[in-house]
CSV table of C-alpha atoms in Angstrom, one decimal:
chain,number,residue,atom,x,y,z
F,23,MET,CA,181.8,50.0,123.4
F,24,SER,CA,182.3,50.4,126.7
F,25,ARG,CA,180.3,53.3,128.7
F,26,ASN,CA,183.6,55.2,129.3
F,27,ALA,CA,183.8,54.6,124.7
F,28,ARG,CA,180.6,55.8,124.5
F,29,PHE,CA,180.7,59.4,126.4
F,30,HIS,CA,184.1,60.2,124.6
F,31,PHE,CA,182.3,59.1,121.2
F,32,VAL,CA,179.2,61.5,122.4
F,33,LEU,CA,181.4,64.2,123.6
F,34,LEU,CA,183.8,64.7,120.5
F,35,ALA,CA,180.3,64.5,118.2
F,36,LEU,CA,179.2,67.5,120.3
F,37,LEU,CA,182.5,69.1,120.0
F,38,GLY,CA,181.7,68.3,115.6
F,39,TRP,CA,185.2,66.8,115.2
F,40,LEU,CA,183.8,63.0,115.1
F,41,LEU,CA,180.3,62.7,113.2
F,42,PRO,CA,180.1,64.9,110.1
F,43,ALA,CA,177.3,65.7,108.4
F,44,GLY,CA,178.4,64.1,105.4
F,45,ALA,CA,181.1,62.6,102.7
F,46,GLU,CA,183.2,65.7,102.1
F,47,ASP,CA,183.2,66.4,105.7
F,48,PHE,CA,184.3,63.4,106.7
F,49,PHE,CA,187.2,63.4,103.5
F,50,ALA,CA,188.7,66.3,104.5
F,51,PRO,CA,192.5,66.3,105.7
F,52,ARG,CA,193.6,67.2,109.3
F,53,THR,CA,197.0,68.5,110.6
F,54,THR,CA,198.6,65.1,111.6
F,55,ASN,CA,202.0,64.0,113.0
F,56,SER,CA,201.8,60.3,112.4
F,57,ALA,CA,201.0,57.7,109.4
F,58,VAL,CA,199.7,54.6,108.2
F,59,ARG,CA,201.2,52.9,105.2
F,60,VAL,CA,198.9,51.5,102.5
F,61,THR,CA,200.6,50.1,99.3
F,62,ILE,CA,198.6,49.9,96.4
F,63,ALA,CA,200.4,47.3,93.8
F,64,GLN,CA,199.2,48.1,90.8
F,65,GLY,CA,199.1,45.5,88.1
F,66,ALA,CA,198.2,45.5,83.8
F,67,ASN,CA,197.0,43.1,81.8
F,68,LEU,CA,195.6,40.8,84.6
F,69,PHE,CA,192.3,39.4,83.2
F,70,ASP,CA,190.6,38.2,80.0
F,71,ALA,CA,187.5,38.7,80.2
F,72,PHE,CA,187.0,39.6,83.7
F,73,LEU,CA,189.0,36.3,84.4
F,74,PRO,CA,192.5,37.2,86.0
F,75,PHE,CA,195.5,35.4,84.9
F,76,ASP,CA,196.7,33.6,88.3
F,77,ASP,CA,200.2,33.6,87.5
F,78,ARG,CA,200.5,37.5,86.9
F,79,VAL,CA,197.8,38.6,89.3
F,80,GLU,CA,200.4,36.3,92.0
F,81,ALA,CA,203.2,38.5,90.0
F,82,ILE,CA,201.3,41.7,91.6
F,83,PHE,CA,200.8,40.4,94.7
F,84,ASN,CA,203.8,39.5,95.5
F,85,ARG,CA,205.4,42.8,94.2
F,86,GLY,CA,203.2,44.3,96.2
F,87,LEU,CA,203.9,42.1,99.4
F,88,THR,CA,207.6,42.7,99.7
F,89,ASN,CA,206.8,47.0,99.0
F,90,PHE,CA,204.7,47.2,102.1
F,91,THR,CA,206.8,44.7,104.1
F,92,GLN,CA,210.0,46.0,102.5
F,93,THR,CA,211.7,43.0,102.2
F,94,THR,CA,213.7,41.6,99.4
F,95,SER,CA,211.6,38.4,98.5
F,96,THR,CA,208.3,36.7,99.5
F,97,VAL,CA,209.6,34.2,101.5
F,98,ASP,CA,211.1,37.1,103.7
F,99,ALA,CA,208.1,39.2,103.1
F,100,TRP,CA,205.7,36.3,104.8
F,101,HIS,CA,208.2,35.5,107.6
F,102,SER,CA,208.0,39.6,109.0
F,103,LEU,CA,204.6,38.9,109.8
F,104,LEU,CA,204.5,34.9,111.2
F,105,THR,CA,206.1,34.2,114.3
F,106,ASN,CA,207.2,30.7,113.6
F,107,ASN,CA,206.5,28.2,111.0
F,108,ASN,CA,204.1,26.8,113.4
F,109,GLU,CA,201.1,28.9,113.1
F,110,THR,CA,198.0,28.2,111.7
F,111,VAL,CA,197.3,30.9,109.3
F,112,GLY,CA,193.5,31.6,108.2
F,113,ILE,CA,192.6,33.2,105.1
F,114,LYS,CA,189.2,34.7,105.3
F,115,VAL,CA,188.0,35.2,101.7
F,116,PHE,CA,184.4,36.4,101.7
F,117,SER,CA,183.2,34.4,98.8
F,118,THR,CA,179.0,35.2,98.7
F,119,PRO,CA,179.2,37.3,95.3
F,120,GLY,CA,181.2,34.1,93.8
F,121,ARG,CA,184.4,33.8,91.9
F,122,LEU,CA,184.3,36.7,89.3
F,123,THR,CA,183.2,40.1,92.1
F,124,GLY,CA,183.7,38.1,95.6
F,125,THR,CA,187.4,37.2,96.8
F,126,ARG,CA,189.2,36.3,93.5
F,127,PRO,CA,190.7,32.7,93.5
F,128,ALA,CA,193.9,34.1,92.5
F,129,VAL,CA,194.5,36.4,94.9
F,130,VAL,CA,194.4,32.9,97.4
F,131,ILE,CA,196.6,31.0,95.2
F,132,ALA,CA,199.8,34.0,95.4
F,133,ILE,CA,199.1,33.5,99.1
F,134,VAL,CA,198.8,29.4,99.3
F,135,HIS,CA,202.1,29.6,97.6
F,136,GLY,CA,203.6,32.3,99.2
F,137,LEU,CA,202.7,30.4,102.5
F,138,LEU,CA,204.0,27.0,101.3
F,139,ALA,CA,206.9,28.5,99.6
F,140,ALA,CA,207.7,30.0,103.7
F,141,GLY,CA,207.3,26.5,105.3
F,142,LEU,CA,203.8,26.3,106.5
F,143,SER,CA,202.6,22.6,106.8
F,144,PRO,CA,199.7,22.8,104.3
F,145,THR,CA,197.5,21.5,107.0
F,146,ASN,CA,198.2,25.0,108.7
F,147,ILE,CA,196.8,27.1,106.2
F,148,ILE,CA,193.0,27.0,106.2
F,149,ILE,CA,190.7,29.0,103.7
F,150,TRP,CA,187.5,30.3,105.3
F,151,ASP,CA,184.9,32.2,105.3
F,152,LYS,CA,181.4,32.0,107.0
F,153,HIS,CA,179.4,29.1,105.3
F,154,ALA,CA,180.7,26.1,103.3
F,155,ALA,CA,178.4,26.5,100.7
F,156,ASP,CA,179.0,30.5,99.3
F,157,LEU,CA,182.8,28.8,99.3
F,158,ARG,CA,181.8,25.8,97.4
F,159,ASN,CA,179.8,27.8,94.9
F,160,ALA,CA,182.5,30.4,94.6
F,161,GLY,CA,185.7,27.0,93.8
F,162,TYR,CA,187.4,27.3,96.5
F,163,PHE,CA,186.6,23.3,97.6
F,164,ASP,CA,188.1,22.7,93.8
F,165,LEU,CA,190.7,24.9,94.9
F,166,GLY,CA,191.3,23.7,98.2
F,167,GLN,CA,191.5,19.9,96.6
F,168,THR,CA,194.3,21.5,94.0
F,169,LEU,CA,196.3,23.4,96.6
F,170,GLY,CA,196.3,20.8,99.2
F,171,VAL,CA,195.2,23.0,101.9
F,172,PRO,CA,192.3,22.7,104.1
F,173,VAL,CA,188.7,25.0,103.4
F,174,ILE,CA,186.4,25.5,106.4
F,175,GLY,CA,183.2,27.6,107.0
F,176,ALA,CA,183.6,28.7,110.3
F,177,ALA,CA,179.1,27.9,110.6
F,178,ASP,CA,180.2,24.6,109.8
F,179,ALA,CA,182.7,24.5,112.4
F,180,GLY,CA,180.5,24.9,115.6
F,181,TYR,CA,180.3,27.7,118.1
F,182,ASP,CA,182.1,28.0,121.6
F,183,THR,CA,180.0,28.8,124.0
F,184,ASN,CA,182.2,30.1,126.6
F,185,ASN,CA,183.4,32.9,123.7
F,186,TYR,CA,180.8,35.8,123.2
F,187,TYR,CA,179.7,39.3,122.2
F,188,LEU,CA,177.4,40.6,124.3
F,189,PRO,CA,176.7,44.3,123.3
F,190,ASP,CA,176.0,47.1,126.3
F,191,SER,CA,172.3,47.2,124.9
F,192,PRO,CA,172.2,43.5,123.5
F,193,VAL,CA,169.4,43.7,120.6
F,194,ILE,CA,167.6,40.1,120.0
F,195,GLY,CA,167.4,39.6,117.0
F,196,SER,CA,165.3,36.8,114.8
F,197,LEU,CA,168.1,32.9,115.4
F,198,VAL,CA,167.9,30.8,112.5
F,199,TRP,CA,169.1,27.5,111.6
F,200,GLY,CA,173.0,27.3,112.8
F,201,ASP,CA,172.8,30.5,115.9
F,202,VAL,CA,174.2,28.1,119.1
F,203,GLU,CA,170.6,29.2,120.8
F,204,PHE,CA,168.2,28.3,117.7
F,205,GLY,CA,164.8,26.7,119.1
F,206,ASN,CA,165.8,27.7,123.0
F,207,THR,CA,162.7,29.8,124.7
F,208,ASN,CA,164.9,30.6,127.6
F,209,LYS,CA,165.0,33.8,129.5
F,210,GLY,CA,168.2,35.8,127.5
F,211,VAL,CA,168.1,34.2,124.3
F,212,GLY,CA,169.7,35.6,120.8
F,213,LYS,CA,171.5,38.3,123.1
F,214,LYS,CA,174.9,36.6,122.8
F,215,SER,CA,176.8,36.0,119.1
F,216,TYR,CA,178.7,32.8,120.4
F,217,LEU,CA,182.5,33.0,118.2
F,218,SER,CA,182.8,30.1,115.9
F,219,ASN,CA,185.3,27.2,117.0
F,220,LEU,CA,187.9,27.7,114.2
F,221,ILE,CA,188.3,31.1,115.7
F,222,SER,CA,188.6,30.2,118.9
F,223,HIS,CA,190.9,27.3,119.1
F,224,ARG,CA,192.2,26.8,115.8
F,225,LEU,CA,193.4,29.7,113.9
F,226,THR,CA,196.7,31.8,115.3
F,227,LYS,CA,196.9,34.1,112.6
F,228,ILE,CA,194.0,35.5,110.1
F,229,ILE,CA,194.5,37.1,106.8
F,230,SER,CA,191.7,39.1,105.8
F,231,VAL,CA,191.2,40.0,101.6
F,232,VAL,CA,188.3,41.1,100.7
F,233,PRO,CA,187.1,42.7,97.2
F,234,LEU,CA,186.1,45.6,96.7
F,235,ILE,CA,182.5,45.9,96.7
F,236,ASP,CA,179.0,48.0,98.1
F,237,GLU,CA,177.0,46.7,100.7
F,238,ASN,CA,173.5,48.3,102.1
F,239,SER,CA,174.0,49.0,105.3
F,240,ALA,CA,178.1,48.9,105.5
F,241,GLY,CA,178.9,51.1,102.9
F,242,THR,CA,181.5,47.8,101.3
F,243,CYS,CA,181.9,44.3,102.4
F,244,GLY,CA,185.0,45.5,103.5
F,245,HIS,CA,187.2,43.9,106.2
F,246,PHE,CA,185.2,44.8,109.3
F,247,PHE,CA,182.4,43.4,107.7
F,248,SER,CA,183.5,40.7,106.0
F,249,LEU,CA,185.4,39.2,109.5
F,250,ALA,CA,183.3,40.3,111.9
F,251,LEU,CA,180.3,39.4,110.3
F,252,GLY,CA,181.5,35.8,109.2
F,253,SER,CA,183.7,34.9,112.9
F,254,VAL,CA,180.2,34.5,115.0
F,255,ASP,CA,176.7,33.6,114.5
F,256,ASN,CA,173.7,35.6,115.5
F,257,THR,CA,174.2,38.4,113.4
F,258,ARG,CA,170.9,39.2,111.2
F,259,ARG,CA,169.9,41.6,114.7
F,260,PHE,CA,172.9,43.7,113.2
F,261,GLU,CA,172.9,43.1,109.4
F,262,ASP,CA,169.4,45.0,108.8
F,263,SER,CA,170.8,48.4,110.4
F,264,GLY,CA,173.0,50.3,109.9
F,265,ASP,CA,173.0,51.8,113.2
F,266,ARG,CA,173.8,48.6,114.8
F,267,LEU,CA,176.2,47.9,112.2
F,268,ALA,CA,178.2,50.5,113.6
F,269,VAL,CA,179.1,49.7,116.9
F,270,ALA,CA,178.5,46.0,116.6
F,271,LEU,CA,181.0,45.7,113.6
F,272,PRO,CA,183.8,47.8,115.4
F,273,GLU,CA,183.4,45.9,118.7
F,274,LEU,CA,183.4,42.1,116.9
F,275,TYR,CA,186.3,43.1,115.2
F,276,ALA,CA,188.1,44.7,119.0
F,277,LEU,CA,187.8,40.9,120.2
F,278,PRO,CA,191.3,39.6,121.3
F,279,SER,CA,190.3,36.3,119.6
F,280,ILE,CA,189.9,38.0,116.2
F,281,GLY,CA,191.3,41.3,115.6
F,282,ASP,CA,194.4,40.9,118.0
F,283,ARG,CA,194.9,37.9,115.1
F,284,VAL,CA,195.0,39.6,112.0
F,285,VAL,CA,198.3,39.7,110.7
F,286,LEU,CA,197.5,41.3,107.3
F,287,ASN,CA,194.7,43.3,105.4
F,288,VAL,CA,194.3,42.7,101.5
F,289,THR,CA,191.9,44.5,99.5
F,290,ASP,CA,191.5,42.6,95.8
F,291,ALA,CA,190.1,45.5,94.0
F,292,LEU,CA,191.3,44.4,90.7
F,293,ILE,CA,187.8,44.9,89.8
F,294,GLY,CA,185.2,47.0,91.6
F,295,GLN,CA,182.2,46.5,92.1
F,296,TYR,CA,180.2,50.1,92.9
F,297,GLN,CA,176.4,48.9,93.0
F,298,GLY,CA,174.3,46.4,93.4
F,299,GLY,CA,176.7,44.0,96.2
F,300,PRO,CA,177.3,41.8,97.5
F,301,ALA,CA,175.3,40.3,94.8
F,302,ASN,CA,177.2,39.8,91.4
F,303,TYR,CA,176.9,42.6,89.2
F,304,LEU,CA,179.5,43.2,86.8
F,305,GLN,CA,177.7,45.7,84.4
F,306,TYR,CA,178.4,48.0,87.7
F,307,SER,CA,181.9,47.4,87.8
F,308,THR,CA,185.6,49.1,86.4
F,309,LEU,CA,188.5,47.0,86.2
F,310,LEU,CA,191.3,48.8,88.2
F,311,GLN,CA,193.7,45.8,88.2
F,312,GLN,CA,194.9,46.7,92.4
F,313,LEU,CA,196.1,44.8,94.8
F,314,TRP,CA,195.8,47.0,98.5
F,315,PHE,CA,198.4,46.5,101.5
F,316,SER,CA,197.7,47.5,105.1
F,317,ARG,CA,197.8,45.9,108.8
F,318,ASP,CA,195.1,49.2,109.3
F,319,PRO,CA,191.7,47.4,108.2
F,320,VAL,CA,190.2,51.4,109.0
F,321,ALA,CA,192.4,52.5,106.3
F,322,LEU,CA,191.6,49.7,103.7
F,323,ASP,CA,187.5,50.4,104.7
F,324,THR,CA,187.6,54.1,103.9
F,325,LEU,CA,189.9,54.0,100.8
F,326,ALA,CA,186.8,51.8,99.7
F,327,LEU,CA,184.6,53.5,100.7
F,328,ARG,CA,185.9,56.7,98.9
F,329,GLU,CA,186.8,54.8,95.5
F,330,LEU,CA,183.5,52.6,95.1
F,331,GLY,CA,182.2,56.8,95.3
F,332,HIS,CA,185.0,57.8,92.8
F,333,GLU,CA,183.0,54.8,90.2
F,334,ARG,CA,179.5,56.2,90.9
F,335,GLN,CA,180.2,59.0,90.3
F,336,ARG,CA,182.5,58.5,87.2
F,337,VAL,CA,179.6,57.0,85.4
F,338,ASP,CA,176.9,59.3,87.2
F,339,ALA,CA,175.2,56.0,89.4
F,340,PRO,CA,173.4,57.2,92.8
F,341,GLN,CA,175.5,57.8,95.6
F,342,LEU,CA,174.7,55.4,98.4
F,343,ASN,CA,174.9,55.5,102.1
F,344,SER,CA,178.5,55.0,103.5
F,345,ASN,CA,178.3,54.4,106.9
F,346,PHE,CA,181.1,56.5,107.8
F,347,GLU,CA,180.3,55.6,111.7
F,348,ILE,CA,181.6,52.0,111.5
F,349,TYR,CA,185.0,53.7,110.8
F,350,THR,CA,184.8,56.4,113.3
F,351,ASN,CA,184.0,54.3,116.1
F,352,ALA,CA,186.7,51.9,115.0
F,353,THR,CA,188.6,54.8,115.3
F,354,LEU,CA,187.3,55.6,118.6
F,355,LEU,CA,188.4,51.9,119.6
F,356,GLN,CA,192.3,52.2,118.6
F,357,LEU,CA,191.8,49.5,115.1
F,358,GLY,CA,192.9,51.7,112.9
F,359,ILE,CA,193.1,55.5,111.0
F,360,SER,CA,189.9,56.6,109.6
F,361,ASN,CA,191.3,60.3,108.4
F,362,PRO,CA,192.9,59.4,104.6
F,363,ALA,CA,195.7,62.8,105.4
F,364,ARG,CA,197.1,60.2,107.5
F,365,ILE,CA,196.9,57.3,105.4
F,366,GLN,CA,200.8,57.1,103.5
F,367,ILE,CA,199.5,55.5,100.2
F,368,GLU,CA,202.4,53.9,98.2
F,369,THR,CA,201.9,52.9,94.5
F,370,VAL,CA,204.5,50.1,92.9
F,371,ARG,CA,203.9,49.0,89.5
């Protein structure tokens, strides 16, 4: 965040407009003249013992997509989001929890089928996450082979030393194997987070698909948490602190090589896990059978925080940290809207 942005943020906080004392104030309606669109596709009978039917999920996905893009076919919907058929589209999944409560392969299948029908070459459709091991454990390498599309771990693609994130007040964390500067003892080591070559050199468009699942420091493993931390190295310095995440996630997302390439955000709310994330705990999960669509990652993550809070309240589970500051900071950087009064929700069934 720039110094000017920090000044305005502090000013707004002092005026009591931006940093609420708690969730109730944060979600209080405010007068507005503009709105951001979110489409919620509500399905039924999509599961058998927590395993989704791929064809039924694809049908509800396509219904939601065409409604959101205000088109009459999935081909037209994808054409409305992409500049041309030569784009290289990266489908960013969050695979750490596995196939049951992470991004579900059924949703990715629907996206790949739609992109292929719209005329993209299979080699121009890439399923990716930060670590290949997580992708493999969640079944994505097998899925990629079935669909005929590449599956790539961003960390395994190497990092671009000419493209990096350097915070205004750098925090030097503990570098790990795989970080660009691991083992380097020169002065200033550990202040930068380098972008993956996959992001900076290969992808031209990004579709972010995240599950509805909680996370201790960020509140939810949402679009900011998944895409920002999945795109760069040297992230441990942010992940152990909610305050650092609140600054780093919006600033990372705001990098042109990341946020400017996102054409669609999809929250996989087929199942909502309200406790224990990002590990897989189906006993703390609710079958919602929903898919959420928007161009606005802030709006979707804000709605995710609210839904997870409702689920915890419903079962009388302890309320967890929601780290609203991430989304107020993101709004300040003009990355989206965090005020529910300005989120126009359309539900299709």
